[in-house]
mmCIF file of C-alpha atoms in Angstrom:
data_model
loop_
_atom_site.group_PDB
_atom_site.id
_atom_site.type_symbol
_atom_site.label_atom_id
_atom_site.label_comp_id
_atom_site.label_asym_id
_atom_site.label_seq_id
_atom_site.Cartn_x
_atom_site.Cartn_y
_atom_site.Cartn_z
ATOM 1 C CA ARG A 1244 -3.942 55.930 93.132
ATOM 2 C CA THR A 1245 -3.111 58.747 90.200
ATOM 3 C CA TRP A 1246 -3.491 56.861 87.242
ATOM 4 C CA SER A 1247 -0.686 56.463 84.875
ATOM 5 C CA PRO A 1248 -0.900 55.131 81.265
ATOM 6 C CA ALA A 1249 3.273 53.632 81.413
ATOM 7 C CA ARG A 1250 1.409 51.811 83.820
ATOM 8 C CA ALA A 1251 -2.201 50.773 82.073
ATOM 9 C CA ARG A 1252 0.240 49.524 79.602
ATOM 10 C CA ARG A 1253 2.193 47.103 82.179
ATOM 11 C CA VAL A 1254 -0.677 45.544 83.331
ATOM 12 C CA ASN A 1255 -2.834 44.936 80.003
ATOM 13 C CA ALA A 1256 0.746 43.237 78.479
ATOM 14 C CA SER A 1257 0.710 41.220 81.991
ATOM 15 C CA ARG A 1258 -2.901 39.842 81.725
ATOM 16 C CA ARG A 1259 -1.996 39.691 78.122
ATOM 17 C CA ALA A 1260 0.729 37.045 78.721
ATOM 18 C CA CYS A 1261 -1.296 35.426 81.280
ATOM 19 C CA LEU A 1262 -4.229 34.672 78.970
ATOM 20 C CA ILE A 1263 -2.263 33.723 75.908
ATOM 21 C CA ALA A 1264 -0.527 30.747 78.036
ATOM 22 C CA ARG A 1265 -3.326 30.143 79.692
ATOM 23 C CA PHE A 1266 -5.866 29.502 76.131
ATOM 24 C CA GLY A 1267 -2.719 27.272 75.454
ATOM 25 C CA CYS A 1268 -3.081 25.028 79.027
ATOM 26 C CA ILE A 1269 -7.044 24.683 78.138
ATOM 27 C CA PHE A 1270 -5.376 23.560 74.576
ATOM 28 C CA ALA A 1271 -2.975 21.249 76.060
ATOM 29 C CA GLN A 1272 -5.267 19.642 78.743
ATOM 30 C CA GLU A 1273 -8.907 20.850 79.348
ATOM 31 C CA ARG A 1274 -9.255 20.348 75.423
ATOM 32 C CA LEU A 1275 -7.635 16.541 75.806
ATOM 33 C CA ASP A 1276 -9.652 15.373 79.021
ATOM 34 C CA ALA A 1277 -12.738 16.617 77.651
ATOM 35 C CA GLU A 1278 -11.370 14.321 73.920
ATOM 36 C CA CYS A 1279 -11.270 11.322 76.016
ATOM 37 C CA THR A 1280 -14.528 11.708 78.248
ATOM 38 C CA LEU A 1281 -16.059 12.251 74.697
ATOM 39 C CA ARG A 1282 -14.561 8.964 73.446
ATOM 40 C CA THR A 1283 -16.425 6.928 75.725
ATOM 41 C CA PHE A 1284 -19.094 7.810 74.051
ATOM 42 C CA ILE A 1285 -18.555 8.645 70.556
ATOM 43 C CA CYS A 1286 -16.366 6.006 68.116
ATOM 44 C CA ASN A 1287 -15.667 9.157 65.573
ATOM 45 C CA MET A 1288 -12.809 10.718 66.365
ATOM 46 C CA GLU A 1289 -13.103 13.213 63.702
ATOM 47 C CA MET A 1290 -16.806 14.178 65.363
ATOM 48 C CA VAL A 1291 -15.413 14.118 68.768
ATOM 49 C CA GLN A 1292 -12.847 16.761 67.393
ATOM 50 C CA ARG A 1293 -15.169 18.310 65.643
ATOM 51 C CA ILE A 1294 -17.399 18.853 68.862
ATOM 52 C CA ILE A 1295 -14.827 20.498 71.009
ATOM 53 C CA TYR A 1296 -14.178 22.836 67.516
ATOM 54 C CA ILE A 1297 -17.467 24.098 68.038
ATOM 55 C CA ALA A 1298 -17.214 24.196 72.097
ATOM 56 C CA ALA A 1299 -14.237 26.495 71.530
ATOM 57 C CA VAL A 1300 -16.452 28.564 68.834
ATOM 58 C CA GLU A 1301 -19.237 28.567 70.976
ATOM 59 C CA SER A 1302 -18.091 29.504 74.195
ATOM 60 C CA PHE A 1303 -16.471 32.024 72.516
ATOM 61 C CA ARG A 1304 -19.322 33.646 70.969
ATOM 62 C CA ALA A 1305 -21.023 33.088 74.623
ATOM 63 C CA ALA A 1306 -18.342 35.178 76.669
ATOM 64 C CA LYS A 1307 -18.212 37.817 74.023
ATOM 65 C CA MET A 1308 -22.371 38.563 74.044
ATOM 66 C CA ALA A 1309 -22.722 38.033 78.429
ATOM 67 C CA PHE A 1310 -18.838 41.495 78.148
ATOM 68 C CA TRP A 1311 -20.708 44.005 75.970
ATOM 69 C CA LYS A 1312 -24.124 43.235 78.057
ATOM 70 C CA ILE A 1313 -22.009 44.249 81.094
ATOM 71 C CA LYS A 1314 -19.882 46.248 79.532
ATOM 72 C CA ILE A 1315 -22.717 48.673 78.608
ATOM 73 C CA ASN A 1316 -24.484 48.196 81.781
ATOM 74 C CA VAL A 1317 -20.846 49.325 83.173
ATOM 75 C CA LYS A 1318 -21.223 52.147 81.577
ATOM 76 C CA ASP A 1319 -24.112 53.327 81.641
ATOM 77 C CA MET A 1320 -23.319 53.625 85.728
ATOM 78 C CA LEU A 1321 -20.027 54.983 86.089
ATOM 79 C CA ALA A 1322 -21.332 57.901 83.491
ATOM 80 C CA LEU A 1323 -23.219 59.670 86.270
ATOM 81 C CA ASN A 1324 -19.860 60.385 88.053
ATOM 82 C CA HIS A 1325 -17.150 59.627 86.186
ATOM 83 C CA LEU A 1326 -14.846 63.062 86.221
ATOM 84 C CA GLY A 1327 -11.732 61.054 83.801
ATOM 85 C CA PRO A 1328 -8.425 61.020 83.918
ATOM 86 C CA GLY A 1329 -8.899 58.425 81.863
ATOM 87 C CA SER A 1330 -12.240 57.747 79.223
ATOM 88 C CA LEU A 1331 -14.902 56.204 80.011
ATOM 89 C CA GLU A 1332 -14.432 52.754 78.048
ATOM 90 C CA ALA A 1333 -10.508 51.930 80.069
ATOM 91 C CA ALA A 1334 -12.928 53.191 83.254
ATOM 92 C CA ALA A 1335 -15.588 50.596 82.416
ATOM 93 C CA LEU A 1336 -12.634 48.062 81.638
ATOM 94 C CA ASP A 1337 -11.015 48.707 84.561
ATOM 95 C CA TYR A 1338 -14.219 48.496 86.864
ATOM 96 C CA ILE A 1339 -15.154 44.689 85.263
ATOM 97 C CA VAL A 1340 -11.102 43.702 85.916
ATOM 98 C CA CYS A 1341 -11.809 44.316 89.330
ATOM 99 C CA HIS A 1342 -15.526 42.568 89.205
ATOM 100 C CA LYS A 1343 -15.054 39.385 88.191
ATOM 101 C CA ASP A 1344 -18.032 38.801 89.737
ATOM 102 C CA LEU A 1345 -20.382 40.511 87.142
ATOM 103 C CA TYR A 1346 -19.866 38.312 84.442
ATOM 104 C CA ASP A 1347 -21.906 34.089 85.174
ATOM 105 C CA VAL A 1348 -20.065 32.126 83.624
ATOM 106 C CA PHE A 1349 -22.728 29.618 84.622
ATOM 107 C CA GLU A 1350 -25.017 31.489 82.239
ATOM 108 C CA SER A 1351 -23.123 31.277 79.090
ATOM 109 C CA VAL A 1352 -21.897 27.049 79.742
ATOM 110 C CA HIS A 1353 -25.548 26.940 80.026
ATOM 111 C CA GLU A 1354 -25.829 28.599 76.510
ATOM 112 C CA VAL A 1355 -23.029 26.883 74.920
ATOM 113 C CA ILE A 1356 -24.432 23.860 75.379
ATOM 114 C CA CYS A 1357 -28.114 24.390 74.285
ATOM 115 C CA SER A 1358 -26.636 25.440 70.977
ATOM 116 C CA MET A 1359 -24.655 22.542 70.199
ATOM 117 C CA ASN A 1360 -27.672 20.635 71.181
ATOM 118 C CA THR A 1361 -29.203 22.507 67.935
ATOM 119 C CA ASN A 1362 -26.439 22.256 65.582
ATOM 120 C CA SER A 1363 -26.396 20.666 62.677
ATOM 121 C CA MET A 1364 -22.760 19.688 61.686
ATOM 122 C CA ILE A 1365 -22.927 17.617 65.022
ATOM 123 C CA SER A 1366 -24.027 14.334 64.845
ATOM 124 C CA CYS A 1367 -23.658 12.000 67.552
ATOM 125 C CA PRO A 1368 -25.493 9.596 69.800
ATOM 126 C CA PRO A 1369 -28.646 11.183 71.798
ATOM 127 C CA VAL A 1370 -27.039 9.631 74.911
ATOM 128 C CA VAL A 1371 -24.872 11.961 74.877
ATOM 129 C CA ASP A 1372 -24.594 14.941 77.603
ATOM 130 C CA PHE A 1373 -23.011 17.851 76.506
ATOM 131 C CA ILE A 1374 -22.293 18.928 80.581
ATOM 132 C CA VAL A 1375 -19.309 16.164 80.161
ATOM 133 C CA ILE A 1376 -16.959 18.537 78.651
ATOM 134 C CA SER A 1377 -18.662 21.984 81.224
ATOM 135 C CA THR A 1378 -15.082 22.444 82.422
ATOM 136 C CA LEU A 1379 -13.921 22.938 79.126
ATOM 137 C CA ILE A 1380 -16.625 24.845 78.085
ATOM 138 C CA ARG A 1381 -16.256 26.506 81.238
ATOM 139 C CA GLU A 1382 -12.364 27.581 80.831
ATOM 140 C CA LEU A 1383 -12.870 28.982 77.871
ATOM 141 C CA CYS A 1384 -15.258 31.163 78.171
ATOM 142 C CA SER A 1385 -13.831 32.635 81.485
ATOM 143 C CA VAL A 1386 -10.435 32.684 79.115
ATOM 144 C CA ALA A 1387 -12.259 34.930 76.327
ATOM 145 C CA PHE A 1388 -14.264 36.859 78.714
ATOM 146 C CA SER A 1389 -11.176 38.497 80.677
ATOM 147 C CA MET A 1390 -9.672 38.877 76.818
ATOM 148 C CA GLN A 1391 -12.874 41.069 75.715
ATOM 149 C CA THR A 1392 -10.691 43.803 79.132
ATOM 150 C CA LEU A 1393 -7.864 44.248 77.138
ATOM 151 C CA VAL A 1394 -6.913 47.029 74.929
ATOM 152 C CA PRO A 1395 -7.400 45.688 72.243
ATOM 153 C CA PRO A 1396 -9.183 42.547 72.854
ATOM 154 C CA LEU A 1397 -8.032 39.149 71.839
ATOM 155 C CA ASP A 1398 -10.691 36.326 69.910
ATOM 156 C CA ILE A 1399 -10.406 33.525 67.864
ATOM 157 C CA ALA A 1400 -11.036 32.578 64.055
ATOM 158 C CA PHE A 1401 -13.968 31.294 63.006
ATOM 159 C CA GLY A 1402 -12.633 28.590 60.214
ATOM 160 C CA VAL A 1403 -14.777 26.872 57.360
ATOM 161 C CA ASP A 1404 -14.527 23.657 56.008
ATOM 162 C CA GLY A 1405 -12.763 23.192 52.692
ATOM 163 C CA GLU A 1406 -11.135 26.221 53.148
ATOM 164 C CA LEU A 1407 -7.601 26.844 51.964
ATOM 165 C CA PHE A 1408 -4.524 26.078 54.256
ATOM 166 C CA ASN A 1409 -3.146 28.799 56.127
ATOM 167 C CA ARG A 1410 -0.035 27.565 57.092
ATOM 168 C CA THR A 1411 0.593 31.349 59.217
ATOM 169 C CA MET A 1412 -3.060 30.108 61.021
ATOM 170 C CA TYR A 1413 -2.647 26.407 61.589
ATOM 171 C CA TYR A 1414 -0.980 23.579 62.336
ATOM 172 C CA ARG A 1415 -1.320 21.003 60.898
ATOM 173 C CA SER A 1416 -2.576 16.978 62.713
ATOM 174 C CA PHE A 1417 -0.369 14.611 62.188
ATOM 175 C CA ASP A 1418 -2.883 12.835 60.182
ATOM 176 C CA SER A 1419 -3.256 14.800 58.052
ATOM 177 C CA ASP A 1420 -2.300 14.474 54.045
ATOM 178 C CA PHE A 1421 0.082 16.970 54.295
ATOM 179 C CA THR A 1422 -0.077 17.387 50.547
ATOM 180 C CA ALA A 1423 -3.093 18.471 50.226
ATOM 181 C CA PRO A 1424 -4.192 22.017 49.815
ATOM 182 C CA PHE A 1425 -7.716 22.029 51.319
ATOM 183 C CA VAL A 1426 -8.740 21.934 55.612
ATOM 184 C CA ALA A 1427 -10.815 18.833 55.546
ATOM 185 C CA TYR A 1428 -12.192 19.969 59.246
ATOM 186 C CA HIS A 1429 -10.736 22.481 62.590
ATOM 187 C CA ILE A 1430 -8.964 20.993 65.767
ATOM 188 C CA TRP A 1431 -8.480 23.823 67.512
ATOM 189 C CA PRO A 1432 -9.050 27.841 66.798
ATOM 190 C CA ALA A 1433 -5.579 30.671 65.954
ATOM 191 C CA LEU A 1434 -5.753 32.760 68.661
ATOM 192 C CA MET A 1435 -5.980 36.892 67.086
ATOM 193 C CA GLU A 1436 -5.153 40.357 67.806
ATOM 194 C CA ASN A 1437 -6.566 43.167 65.370
ATOM 195 C CA GLY A 1438 -5.799 40.082 62.555
ATOM 196 C CA ALA A 1439 -3.183 38.785 63.866
ATOM 197 C CA VAL A 1440 -2.418 35.416 64.593
ATOM 198 C CA ILE A 1441 -1.321 34.708 68.099
ATOM 199 C CA VAL A 1442 -1.745 31.420 68.653
ATOM 200 C CA LYS A 1443 -1.744 29.480 65.765
ATOM 201 C CA GLY A 1444 -4.760 26.954 65.033
ATOM 202 C CA GLU A 1445 -4.741 23.314 64.132
ATOM 203 C CA VAL A 1446 -6.861 21.753 61.554
ATOM 204 C CA VAL A 1447 -6.771 17.947 60.023
ATOM 205 C CA THR A 1448 -6.421 18.620 55.651
ATOM 206 C CA LYS A 1449 -6.936 16.219 53.663
ATOM 207 C CA LYS A 1450 -8.018 15.104 50.044
#
């Protein structure tokens, strides 16, 4: 097939729209399922929401690291015979998109769970095994990995407790103090593209 910059842009735009929609679906479905599952072990709703937010952040971190390693290997392989017309970077991204089996999502899920087990911000009963929310983690890792193949890639904003509430980046949760200027904790990360907010996240604000 003849390489076409216009076609590449259309394909990228279509994939981008699908991935953004999938990110929204994960928030609406898998996140709530994970919330219900954790509530059977943990009474504190704030801790449940913190756990899910940390799972989202760690999933993106693990997926981005896996993507970086895979892209290096793919570029090394393609460089032996690459003649254009597109750049080696573009060829590597296309190759990764077409060979999704290069990514071992279950390895990333394992990394995320291990990281959560040692996270000092999480306080929950020792009987809780984060494998119970592995479906959420797997879906987040998968969408995060695919988002790295876009040009430009999509990523999430990393929030910090106590930061000033930014209405362009976050929604307040229904149980927030709507007069409070600072974020007490984060429920869901904002989706970003080149520093611009694509999908708002959600936070709890309290005085």
